[in-house]
Coordinates of C-alpha atoms and ligand atoms in Angstrom, one line a residue:
Chain Z
M1 CA 165.5 64.8 214.9
E2 CA 164.4 68.0 216.6
H3 CA 162.8 70.7 214.5
R4 CA 164.8 73.7 213.6
L5 CA 162.2 75.8 215.4
E6 CA 159.2 74.9 217.5
L7 CA 156.5 77.0 219.2
K8 CA 154.3 75.4 221.8
N9 CA 151.1 77.0 223.0
I10 CA 152.2 80.5 222.2
S11 CA 149.7 83.3 223.1
K12 CA 150.3 87.0 222.8
S13 CA 148.1 89.8 224.0
F14 CA 148.4 93.5 223.7
G15 CA 146.3 94.7 226.6
E16 CA 142.8 93.6 225.8
V17 CA 143.6 92.4 222.3
Q18 CA 144.7 88.8 222.0
S19 CA 146.6 88.6 218.8
L20 CA 147.8 85.0 219.1
K21 CA 145.9 82.1 220.8
N22 CA 147.6 78.8 221.6
I23 CA 149.8 78.6 218.5
N24 CA 151.6 75.4 217.8
F25 CA 154.0 75.8 215.0
H26 CA 157.2 74.2 213.8
L27 CA 159.8 74.7 211.1
G28 CA 161.7 71.7 210.0
R29 CA 165.4 71.6 209.0
N30 CA 165.7 72.6 205.4
E31 CA 162.0 73.5 205.2
V32 CA 160.2 76.5 203.7
V33 CA 156.9 77.2 205.5
G34 CA 154.5 79.7 204.0
L35 CA 152.3 81.7 206.4
L36 CA 149.0 82.7 205.0
G37 CA 146.1 84.7 206.5
D38 CA 144.1 87.8 206.2
N39 CA 145.2 91.3 207.3
G40 CA 145.3 91.2 211.1
A41 CA 145.4 87.5 211.3
G42 CA 148.5 87.6 213.5
K43 CA 151.3 86.7 211.0
S44 CA 153.6 89.6 211.8
T45 CA 153.0 89.2 215.5
L46 CA 153.9 85.5 215.3
I47 CA 157.2 86.1 213.5
K48 CA 158.0 88.9 215.9
V49 CA 157.7 86.4 218.8
I50 CA 160.1 84.2 216.9
T51 CA 162.6 87.1 216.3
G52 CA 162.5 88.0 220.0
Y53 CA 160.9 91.4 219.4
H54 CA 157.7 90.5 221.2
Q55 CA 157.8 88.3 224.3
A56 CA 155.0 85.7 224.3
S57 CA 152.4 86.1 227.0
E58 CA 152.3 82.3 227.3
G59 CA 154.1 79.3 225.7
E60 CA 157.5 78.2 224.9
I61 CA 160.0 78.5 221.9
F62 CA 162.6 75.9 221.0
F63 CA 165.5 76.4 218.7
G64 CA 167.0 73.1 217.6
G65 CA 165.2 71.5 220.5
Q66 CA 166.6 74.0 223.0
L67 CA 164.2 76.0 225.1
A68 CA 164.9 79.7 224.6
T69 CA 164.1 81.8 227.6
D70 CA 164.1 85.6 227.8
L71 CA 164.5 85.7 224.0
T72 CA 165.6 89.1 222.6
V73 CA 166.2 90.1 219.0
A74 CA 170.0 90.1 219.6
K75 CA 169.8 86.6 221.1
A76 CA 167.6 85.3 218.2
R77 CA 170.0 86.7 215.7
K78 CA 172.9 85.0 217.5
L79 CA 170.8 81.8 217.3
G80 CA 170.7 82.2 213.5
V81 CA 167.5 84.0 212.8
E82 CA 167.5 86.8 210.3
T83 CA 164.4 88.7 209.3
V84 CA 163.0 90.9 206.6
Y85 CA 160.3 92.8 208.5
Q86 CA 157.1 94.0 206.9
E87 CA 158.1 97.5 208.0
R88 CA 161.6 97.0 206.5
A89 CA 163.4 98.1 209.6
L90 CA 165.7 100.6 207.9
A91 CA 167.2 103.8 209.1
E92 CA 166.6 106.1 206.1
L93 CA 168.9 109.0 207.0
Q94 CA 171.9 106.6 207.5
T95 CA 174.2 105.2 204.9
L96 CA 173.8 101.9 203.1
W97 CA 176.6 100.2 205.0
R98 CA 175.1 101.2 208.3
N99 CA 171.8 99.7 207.3
I100 CA 173.3 96.5 206.1
F101 CA 175.0 96.0 209.4
L102 CA 172.3 97.6 211.5
G103 CA 172.4 96.0 215.0
R104 CA 175.1 93.6 213.9
E105 CA 178.1 95.8 213.2
I106 CA 181.5 94.2 212.6
S107 CA 183.6 95.2 215.6
N108 CA 186.3 93.9 217.9
R109 CA 185.6 92.7 221.3
F110 CA 185.8 96.2 222.8
G111 CA 183.0 97.3 220.4
F112 CA 185.2 99.3 218.1
L113 CA 184.0 99.2 214.5
D114 CA 185.8 97.9 211.5
V115 CA 184.3 100.5 209.2
N116 CA 186.4 99.7 206.2
K117 CA 185.4 96.0 206.3
M118 CA 181.8 96.9 206.5
K119 CA 182.1 99.3 203.5
E120 CA 183.9 96.7 201.5
E121 CA 181.4 94.0 202.3
T122 CA 178.6 96.4 201.3
N123 CA 180.3 97.2 198.1
R124 CA 180.6 93.5 197.3
L125 CA 176.9 92.9 198.1
M126 CA 175.9 95.9 196.0
L127 CA 177.6 94.4 193.0
E128 CA 176.9 90.7 193.5
S129 CA 173.4 90.7 195.1
M130 CA 171.7 94.0 194.8
G131 CA 172.5 94.7 191.2
F132 CA 173.3 98.3 191.9
T133 CA 175.5 99.4 189.1
S134 CA 174.9 103.1 188.9
M135 CA 177.7 105.4 190.0
A136 CA 175.3 107.4 192.1
V137 CA 175.0 104.6 194.7
N138 CA 177.8 103.6 196.9
P139 CA 178.1 102.3 200.5
D140 CA 178.1 105.8 201.8
S141 CA 174.8 106.8 200.1
A142 CA 172.0 107.6 202.5
I143 CA 169.2 105.2 201.7
Q144 CA 166.5 107.8 201.7
T145 CA 167.4 108.5 198.1
F146 CA 166.7 104.9 197.1
S147 CA 163.5 103.7 195.4
G148 CA 161.0 101.5 197.2
G149 CA 162.2 98.4 195.5
E150 CA 165.9 99.3 196.2
K151 CA 165.1 99.8 199.9
Q152 CA 163.3 96.4 200.0
G153 CA 166.4 95.0 198.3
V154 CA 168.6 96.3 201.1
A155 CA 166.4 94.6 203.7
I156 CA 166.5 91.4 201.8
V157 CA 170.2 91.3 201.1
R158 CA 170.8 92.1 204.7
A159 CA 168.8 89.1 205.9
L160 CA 170.7 86.8 203.5
Y161 CA 174.1 88.2 204.3
F162 CA 174.6 86.8 207.8
D163 CA 174.3 83.2 206.7
A164 CA 171.4 82.5 209.0
E165 CA 169.9 79.1 209.6
I166 CA 166.3 80.5 209.7
I167 CA 165.3 83.3 207.4
I168 CA 162.0 85.0 208.0
L169 CA 160.4 87.1 205.2
D170 CA 157.3 89.1 206.1
E171 CA 155.7 90.3 202.9
P172 CA 159.0 90.8 201.2
T173 CA 157.5 91.3 197.7
M174 CA 155.8 94.5 198.8
G175 CA 157.0 97.3 196.5
L176 CA 158.9 95.0 194.2
S177 CA 158.6 95.0 190.4
L178 CA 157.7 91.8 188.6
K179 CA 161.3 91.1 187.8
E180 CA 162.4 91.8 191.4
T181 CA 159.7 89.6 192.7
R182 CA 160.9 86.7 190.5
K183 CA 164.4 87.3 191.8
L184 CA 163.2 87.2 195.4
L185 CA 161.3 83.9 194.9
N186 CA 164.5 82.5 193.5
F187 CA 166.3 83.7 196.6
V188 CA 163.9 81.7 198.7
R189 CA 164.5 78.6 196.6
E190 CA 168.2 79.2 197.0
I191 CA 167.7 79.3 200.8
K192 CA 166.1 75.9 200.5
A193 CA 168.9 74.6 198.2
A194 CA 171.5 75.8 200.6
G195 CA 170.0 73.6 203.3
K196 CA 168.5 76.4 205.4
S197 CA 165.0 77.0 206.6
A198 CA 162.6 79.9 205.9
V199 CA 159.3 81.3 207.0
F200 CA 157.7 83.1 204.1
I201 CA 154.7 85.4 204.4
D202 CA 153.0 86.8 201.4
H203 CA 149.6 88.0 200.4
N204 CA 150.0 86.4 197.0
I205 CA 149.0 82.7 197.4
F206 CA 150.7 81.9 194.1
H207 CA 154.0 83.1 195.4
V208 CA 153.7 81.1 198.6
Y209 CA 152.5 78.0 196.9
S210 CA 155.4 78.1 194.4
V211 CA 158.2 78.2 197.0
A212 CA 156.8 76.6 200.2
D213 CA 157.0 73.0 201.3
R214 CA 154.2 73.5 203.7
V215 CA 151.5 76.2 204.2
V216 CA 150.2 77.2 207.6
V217 CA 147.0 79.3 207.6
L218 CA 146.4 81.7 210.4
D219 CA 142.9 83.1 211.2
R220 CA 142.2 85.6 213.9
G221 CA 145.2 84.6 215.9
Q222 CA 144.8 80.8 215.6
V223 CA 146.2 78.2 213.3
A224 CA 143.2 77.3 211.0
G225 CA 144.9 74.9 208.8
E226 CA 148.1 73.3 207.5
F227 CA 148.9 71.6 204.2
R228 CA 151.9 70.2 202.4
T229 CA 152.1 71.8 199.0
E230 CA 152.8 68.4 197.4
D231 CA 149.5 67.0 198.8
I232 CA 147.2 69.8 197.6
T233 CA 146.7 71.6 194.3
L234 CA 146.7 75.3 194.1
D235 CA 143.0 75.4 193.3
D236 CA 142.2 73.3 196.3
L237 CA 144.3 75.5 198.5
M238 CA 142.4 78.6 197.3
D239 CA 139.1 76.9 198.0
K240 CA 140.3 76.1 201.5
M241 CA 141.4 79.7 202.0
Y242 CA 137.9 81.0 201.0
Q243 CA 136.3 78.6 203.4
I244 CA 138.5 79.7 206.2
A245 CA 137.9 83.4 205.5
E246 CA 134.1 82.8 205.6
T247 CA 133.8 80.3 208.5
G248 CA 137.1 80.6 210.5
S249 CA 137.8 76.9 209.9
F250 CA 137.4 74.3 207.2
T251 CA 136.0 70.9 207.0
Chain E
M1 CA 198.1 104.6 167.5
D2 CA 195.3 102.8 169.1
I3 CA 197.0 103.0 172.5
E4 CA 197.6 106.7 172.1
K5 CA 194.0 107.2 171.3
V6 CA 192.8 105.3 174.3
K7 CA 195.1 107.1 176.7
P8 CA 193.5 110.5 176.8
E9 CA 190.1 108.8 177.0
A10 CA 191.2 106.8 180.0
E11 CA 192.6 109.9 181.5
A12 CA 189.3 111.7 180.9
A13 CA 187.4 108.8 182.5
A14 CA 189.7 108.8 185.5
A15 CA 189.3 112.6 185.8
D16 CA 185.5 112.1 185.6
S17 CA 185.4 109.4 188.3
M18 CA 187.7 111.7 190.4
K19 CA 185.2 114.5 190.0
I20 CA 182.3 112.2 190.8
R21 CA 184.1 111.0 193.9
I22 CA 184.8 114.6 195.0
T23 CA 181.3 115.8 194.6
R24 CA 180.1 112.7 196.3
R25 CA 182.3 113.4 199.3
L26 CA 181.2 117.0 199.3
R27 CA 177.5 116.0 199.2
A28 CA 177.9 113.4 201.9
N29 CA 179.5 115.9 204.1
A30 CA 177.4 118.9 203.1
T31 CA 176.6 120.0 206.6
Q32 CA 180.2 119.8 207.7
V33 CA 181.4 121.7 204.6
G34 CA 178.6 124.3 205.4
I35 CA 179.7 124.8 209.0
I36 CA 183.4 125.2 208.0
A37 CA 182.3 127.8 205.5
V38 CA 180.2 129.6 208.1
F39 CA 183.1 129.4 210.6
L40 CA 185.5 131.0 208.1
L41 CA 183.0 133.7 207.0
V42 CA 182.2 134.7 210.6
W43 CA 185.9 134.9 211.4
L44 CA 186.6 137.0 208.3
F45 CA 183.7 139.3 209.1
F46 CA 185.0 140.0 212.6
I47 CA 188.5 140.5 211.3
V48 CA 187.3 143.1 208.9
A49 CA 184.8 144.7 211.3
A50 CA 187.0 144.7 214.4
P51 CA 190.6 144.3 213.3
D52 CA 192.0 145.7 216.5
T53 CA 190.5 142.9 218.5
F54 CA 190.5 140.0 216.1
L55 CA 194.1 140.4 214.8
K56 CA 195.6 140.2 218.3
P57 CA 196.5 136.9 219.9
Q58 CA 195.0 137.9 223.2
I59 CA 191.5 137.4 222.0
Y60 CA 192.3 133.9 220.9
N61 CA 193.8 133.1 224.2
A62 CA 190.5 134.3 225.8
F63 CA 188.5 132.1 223.4
M64 CA 190.6 129.1 224.3
S65 CA 190.2 129.6 228.0
T66 CA 186.4 130.3 228.1
I67 CA 184.9 128.4 225.2
P68 CA 185.9 124.9 226.4
F69 CA 183.7 125.3 229.5
F70 CA 180.5 124.9 227.4
A71 CA 182.0 123.2 224.4
I72 CA 182.9 120.2 226.6
M73 CA 179.2 119.8 227.4
A74 CA 178.1 120.5 223.9
L75 CA 180.0 117.5 222.6
P76 CA 178.1 114.8 224.6
L77 CA 174.9 116.9 224.2
T78 CA 175.4 116.4 220.5
M79 CA 175.2 112.7 221.0
A80 CA 172.1 113.0 223.0
V81 CA 170.4 115.2 220.3
I82 CA 171.5 112.7 217.6
A83 CA 169.8 110.0 219.7
G84 CA 166.6 112.1 219.5
E85 CA 166.9 113.4 223.1
M86 CA 167.3 116.7 224.7
D87 CA 169.0 117.6 228.0
L88 CA 168.4 121.0 229.7
S89 CA 169.6 120.0 233.1
F90 CA 173.3 120.0 232.5
T91 CA 173.6 123.6 233.7
S92 CA 172.4 122.5 237.2
I93 CA 174.5 119.3 237.1
M94 CA 177.5 121.6 236.8
A95 CA 176.7 123.1 240.1
L96 CA 175.6 119.9 241.7
G97 CA 178.9 118.3 240.9
M98 CA 180.7 121.2 242.5
V99 CA 178.6 120.7 245.7
A100 CA 179.9 117.2 245.9
F101 CA 183.4 118.5 245.2
I102 CA 183.2 121.1 248.0
K103 CA 181.6 118.7 250.5
V104 CA 184.0 115.9 249.9
F105 CA 187.0 118.3 250.0
E106 CA 185.8 119.7 253.3
A107 CA 185.4 116.2 254.8
T108 CA 188.6 114.6 253.4
N109 CA 190.9 117.4 252.4
S110 CA 191.7 115.4 249.3
V111 CA 191.3 117.1 245.9
G112 CA 191.5 113.7 244.2
L113 CA 188.5 112.3 246.1
A114 CA 186.7 115.6 245.6
F115 CA 187.3 115.4 241.9
L116 CA 186.2 111.8 241.6
S117 CA 183.0 112.3 243.6
S118 CA 182.1 115.3 241.5
L119 CA 182.4 113.2 238.3
L120 CA 180.4 110.4 240.0
T121 CA 177.7 112.8 241.1
G122 CA 177.4 114.2 237.6
T123 CA 177.2 110.7 236.1
L124 CA 174.6 109.6 238.5
A125 CA 172.5 112.7 237.9
G126 CA 172.7 111.9 234.2
L127 CA 171.7 108.3 234.8
L128 CA 168.7 109.6 236.7
N129 CA 167.7 111.7 233.7
G130 CA 168.1 108.7 231.5
A131 CA 166.1 106.5 233.8
I132 CA 163.2 109.0 234.0
V133 CA 163.1 109.3 230.2
V134 CA 163.5 105.6 229.4
W135 CA 161.8 103.8 232.3
I136 CA 159.1 106.2 233.2
G137 CA 158.6 107.4 229.7
I138 CA 158.7 111.2 230.1
P139 CA 159.9 113.2 227.0
S140 CA 163.4 114.3 227.8
L141 CA 162.7 117.9 227.2
V142 CA 160.2 117.9 230.0
A143 CA 162.0 115.5 232.3
T144 CA 165.2 117.6 232.2
I145 CA 163.4 120.8 232.8
G146 CA 162.2 119.1 236.0
T147 CA 165.7 117.9 237.0
Q148 CA 167.2 121.2 236.1
F149 CA 165.0 123.0 238.7
F150 CA 165.3 120.1 241.1
W151 CA 169.1 120.0 241.1
R152 CA 169.4 123.8 241.2
G153 CA 167.1 123.7 244.2
A154 CA 169.1 121.0 245.8
V155 CA 172.3 123.0 245.4
L156 CA 170.7 126.1 247.0
V157 CA 169.2 124.1 249.9
I158 CA 172.4 122.1 250.6
L159 CA 174.6 125.2 250.6
N160 CA 172.0 127.5 252.0
G161 CA 172.3 129.6 248.8
K162 CA 175.9 130.4 249.5
G163 CA 178.9 130.0 247.3
G164 CA 182.4 129.0 248.4
T165 CA 186.0 129.8 247.8
L166 CA 188.3 127.5 246.0
V167 CA 191.5 129.4 247.0
P168 CA 192.7 126.5 249.2
I169 CA 193.1 124.4 246.1
K170 CA 194.7 127.1 244.0
E171 CA 198.2 125.6 244.1
T172 CA 197.2 122.0 243.6
L173 CA 198.3 119.9 240.7
L174 CA 194.7 119.2 239.9
R175 CA 193.9 122.8 239.2
K176 CA 197.0 123.2 237.1
I177 CA 196.0 120.2 235.0
M178 CA 192.4 121.4 234.7
V179 CA 192.9 125.1 234.0
G180 CA 196.6 125.9 234.0
Q181 CA 198.5 127.6 231.2
V182 CA 200.5 125.0 229.1
A183 CA 202.3 127.5 226.9
E184 CA 202.0 131.3 226.8
Y185 CA 198.9 131.2 224.7
L186 CA 197.6 127.7 225.4
P187 CA 195.3 127.2 228.3
S188 CA 195.0 123.5 229.4
Q189 CA 191.2 123.6 229.1
M190 CA 191.7 123.9 225.4
L191 CA 193.7 120.7 225.4
W192 CA 191.0 119.0 227.4
L193 CA 188.5 120.2 224.8
I194 CA 190.5 118.7 222.0
A195 CA 191.0 115.4 223.8
I196 CA 187.3 115.2 224.6
A197 CA 186.4 116.1 221.1
I198 CA 188.6 113.3 219.8
G199 CA 187.2 110.9 222.3
T200 CA 183.6 111.7 221.5
W201 CA 184.4 111.5 217.8
I202 CA 185.8 108.0 218.2
L203 CA 182.9 106.9 220.3
L204 CA 180.4 108.3 217.8
N205 CA 182.0 107.2 214.6
R206 CA 184.1 104.2 215.4
H207 CA 182.2 102.4 218.2
K208 CA 179.0 100.4 218.3
F209 CA 177.7 102.8 220.9
G210 CA 177.9 105.7 218.5
A211 CA 176.5 103.7 215.6
H212 CA 173.5 102.8 217.8
I213 CA 173.0 106.4 218.7
Y214 CA 172.6 107.4 215.1
L215 CA 170.3 104.5 214.5
I216 CA 167.9 105.0 217.4
G217 CA 167.8 108.7 216.7
D218 CA 166.9 108.0 213.1
N219 CA 164.3 105.3 213.6
E220 CA 164.0 103.7 217.0
N221 CA 161.6 101.1 215.9
S222 CA 163.9 99.8 213.2
A223 CA 166.8 99.8 215.6
R224 CA 164.8 97.7 218.1
L225 CA 163.5 95.4 215.4
M226 CA 167.1 94.7 214.5
G227 CA 168.1 94.0 218.1
I228 CA 169.6 97.3 219.4
N229 CA 169.2 98.0 223.1
A230 CA 167.8 101.4 222.7
K231 CA 167.0 101.9 226.4
R232 CA 170.6 101.2 227.5
T233 CA 172.0 103.4 224.8
R234 CA 169.8 106.3 225.8
I235 CA 170.6 106.0 229.4
L236 CA 174.3 106.0 228.8
V237 CA 174.1 109.1 226.6
F238 CA 172.4 111.0 229.4
A239 CA 175.1 109.7 231.8
L240 CA 177.8 111.1 229.5
V241 CA 176.2 114.5 229.5
G242 CA 176.1 114.4 233.3
L243 CA 179.8 113.4 233.5
A244 CA 180.9 116.1 231.1
S245 CA 178.8 118.7 233.0
A246 CA 180.4 117.9 236.3
F247 CA 183.8 118.1 234.7
A248 CA 183.0 121.5 233.0
G249 CA 181.6 122.7 236.3
M250 CA 184.9 122.0 238.1
M251 CA 186.8 123.6 235.4
S252 CA 185.0 126.9 235.3
S253 CA 184.9 127.1 239.1
M254 CA 188.6 126.4 239.3
Q255 CA 189.2 129.1 236.7
V256 CA 187.8 131.8 239.0
S257 CA 188.7 130.0 242.2
Y258 CA 185.2 130.4 243.5
F259 CA 182.0 128.4 243.3
W260 CA 178.8 130.3 242.6
P261 CA 175.6 128.4 243.3
S262 CA 174.3 129.9 240.1
L263 CA 177.1 128.2 238.2
G264 CA 176.0 127.1 234.7
E265 CA 173.0 129.3 234.3
G266 CA 174.8 131.3 231.6
Y267 CA 175.7 128.3 229.7
L268 CA 172.4 126.9 228.6
L269 CA 171.8 129.1 225.5
R270 CA 175.3 129.0 224.2
T271 CA 175.7 125.2 224.6
L272 CA 172.4 124.5 222.8
A273 CA 173.3 127.1 220.1
S274 CA 176.7 125.4 219.5
V275 CA 175.0 122.0 219.0
F276 CA 172.4 123.3 216.6
L277 CA 174.6 125.7 214.7
G278 CA 177.0 122.8 214.2
G279 CA 174.3 121.0 212.1
T280 CA 172.9 118.5 214.5
S281 CA 169.3 117.9 213.8
V282 CA 166.7 118.3 216.5
F283 CA 164.8 115.5 214.9
G284 CA 167.6 113.0 215.6
G285 CA 169.8 110.8 213.5
V286 CA 172.0 113.6 212.1
G287 CA 174.9 115.5 213.6
T288 CA 178.7 115.7 213.9
I289 CA 181.4 116.4 216.5
L290 CA 183.3 118.6 214.1
G291 CA 180.2 120.7 213.6
T292 CA 179.6 121.2 217.3
F293 CA 183.3 121.9 217.9
L294 CA 183.3 124.7 215.2
G295 CA 179.9 125.8 216.3
S296 CA 181.0 126.5 219.8
F297 CA 183.9 128.6 218.6
I298 CA 181.5 130.6 216.4
I299 CA 179.2 131.1 219.3
G300 CA 182.0 132.1 221.6
A301 CA 183.4 134.5 219.1
I302 CA 180.0 136.1 218.5
E303 CA 179.8 137.3 222.1
A304 CA 183.3 138.9 222.0
G305 CA 182.7 140.2 218.4
I306 CA 179.4 141.9 219.3
V307 CA 181.2 144.0 221.9
A308 CA 184.2 144.5 219.8
I309 CA 182.2 146.0 216.9
G310 CA 180.5 148.4 219.2
L311 CA 177.1 146.8 219.9
T312 CA 175.9 146.3 223.4
G313 CA 176.0 142.8 225.0
F314 CA 172.2 142.7 224.9
Y315 CA 172.5 141.6 221.4
T316 CA 174.1 138.3 222.2
Q317 CA 170.9 136.6 223.4
L318 CA 169.0 137.9 220.4
I319 CA 171.6 136.5 218.1
Y320 CA 172.0 133.2 219.9
G321 CA 168.2 132.7 219.8
F322 CA 168.1 133.6 216.1
I323 CA 170.9 131.1 215.4
I324 CA 169.0 128.3 217.1
I325 CA 165.8 129.0 215.3
V326 CA 167.5 129.3 211.9
S327 CA 169.7 126.2 212.2
V328 CA 166.9 124.1 213.6
S329 CA 164.5 125.3 210.8
M330 CA 167.0 124.3 208.1
H331 CA 166.7 120.7 209.0
A332 CA 162.9 120.9 209.0
V333 CA 163.0 122.5 205.5
M334 CA 165.4 119.8 204.3
R335 CA 163.2 117.0 205.6
K336 CA 160.1 118.5 203.9
R337 CA 162.0 118.5 200.6
M338 CA 163.1 114.9 201.0
H339 CA 159.5 113.6 201.6
Ligands
LIG1 N1 152.1 96.4 219.0 C1 150.8 96.1 218.9 N2 150.0 96.7 219.8 C2 148.7 96.4 219.8 N3 148.1 95.6 218.9 C3 148.9 95.0 218.0 C4 150.3 95.2 218.0 N4 150.8 94.5 216.9 C5 149.8 93.9 216.4 N5 148.6 94.2 217.0 C6 147.3 93.6 216.7 O1 147.4 92.2 216.5 C7 146.6 91.8 215.4 C8 147.5 91.0 214.4 O2 148.3 91.9 213.7 P1 149.4 91.4 212.8 O3 150.2 90.4 213.4 O4 150.2 92.6 212.3 O5 148.6 90.8 211.6 P2 149.1 90.4 210.1 O6 150.6 90.5 210.0 O7 148.6 89.0 209.9 O8 148.4 91.3 209.2 C9 145.9 93.0 214.9 O9 144.6 93.1 215.4 C10 146.8 94.1 215.3 O10 146.0 95.3 215.5
LIG2 MG1 151.7 91.7 208.8

């Protein structure tokens, strides 16, 4: 069976800087892949190629075995990719409901919005998934008043709402409390349980190890290693990571 | 017993949540509430200061026949500013559209064709603004200063600096529809203004296009990460400003049955002042149609009011400039407080 997602020989340059070099990467059906690597290793660039935000300088992307040409974010979302970006991708002056449906508004075929539906759905999400119970927050609240963890919660709930086949989480635990982090890791396990796939980026190797089926290590724009979590102990994985950080590869 | 005890508590709770809901509403619409308050205060002030003028219906007829000329442009300009852009070229596009009108009318003797080609010219000029901003990457403030001079120059060159009479179309249906008198005190341009205000409101608040305008004006990077076509949205906004400018240019020329090559020059300040007084943020992401609508009437009334209370007309520019500075600064202060 084809992979849910496959990247072949992907390179990406920004002017002189080559951020990705000949990346081969795949995400299986119902698989959670953890992406590890130092700051600047190219993790965010890689997922932005997948989400259609960056166009690869070279290489091909396949969704379910189908070659995707001229990929854009809108196309990728239609293909079932939802993302929690490292930079959160929120519009702070706008209301909660506008942020939940940012770029994917509920509308008729002429583009007219169903505002009530979006507010109702937001209300439901607030109660069921975000755990907002305070009277002060409602779908019409501007999110600039939210705490860091609440904002991150908005970005996460949004990615989960659309019932995507592939969910990409780029450092989603940033700004989360211990309790919220545990909730997030459970979300990732639920994605897996629901038969979906995910790419999970986190600085914390414990988080990644605890939810991923497979770990891919990036170093300076290249894939430096790949392990199934069932084949490697956490200690061994940490040893490998140190090795990669020092030498750029491992033996 | 128990039930009777619960009842007043439930009522109190209901009243509480009612209060919360009302304050919430007020807070969410703080700028709109503010502009309505300013509108009423300015009105009251002029009624007290110049009752002879402001208690007679004539002045309101005058407002409704002149304010729409710039208010109609201020509405799409509001969208542009919410999107984080600025357009200073609409004054020249008013005149450019009229050049198309006159030339096509001369060639075909058809007001219908002249009308359409004027709208088309305005739209194309707006698209060009958008293209320069989006594809070449020039800040819109600078790009539209450039096109403002360029199109004004084009008008002067094409018509050799001369104006033209519109007396031949004075009896046409088009002119009646544009600037006729519907009832004794209701000029048709006021109806146009209301229709365009409703149209822009729907576009901005009930259509994807408007939703995307708020989002790219707030945070373009977020909007693009989530798949919004920011470039297309921006270009279309400039096109709308161009379209409205050509329309307003025809209106104000038909009103006086003459085309002046300097058409529009007097509208720059009051159009911008209407937008900013209406609560639209120069930083983007914030603004309302209602605010601009009321703002344009305040701006229009100030000009008449200044003369009516016995000051010289020289004060208008001073006051418009002051209004722009204060209303723009308010957003800057609010942003500082938020961060
Ligand atoms: N838009 C961009 N323009 C130029 N360079 C970029 C851009 N995005 C990322 N880079 C560069 O690409 C490299 C990888 O960055 P990134 O993918 O953000 O790393 P990571 O997410 O692993 O920390 C860095 O050297 C970064 O400076
Ligand atoms: Mg990153």
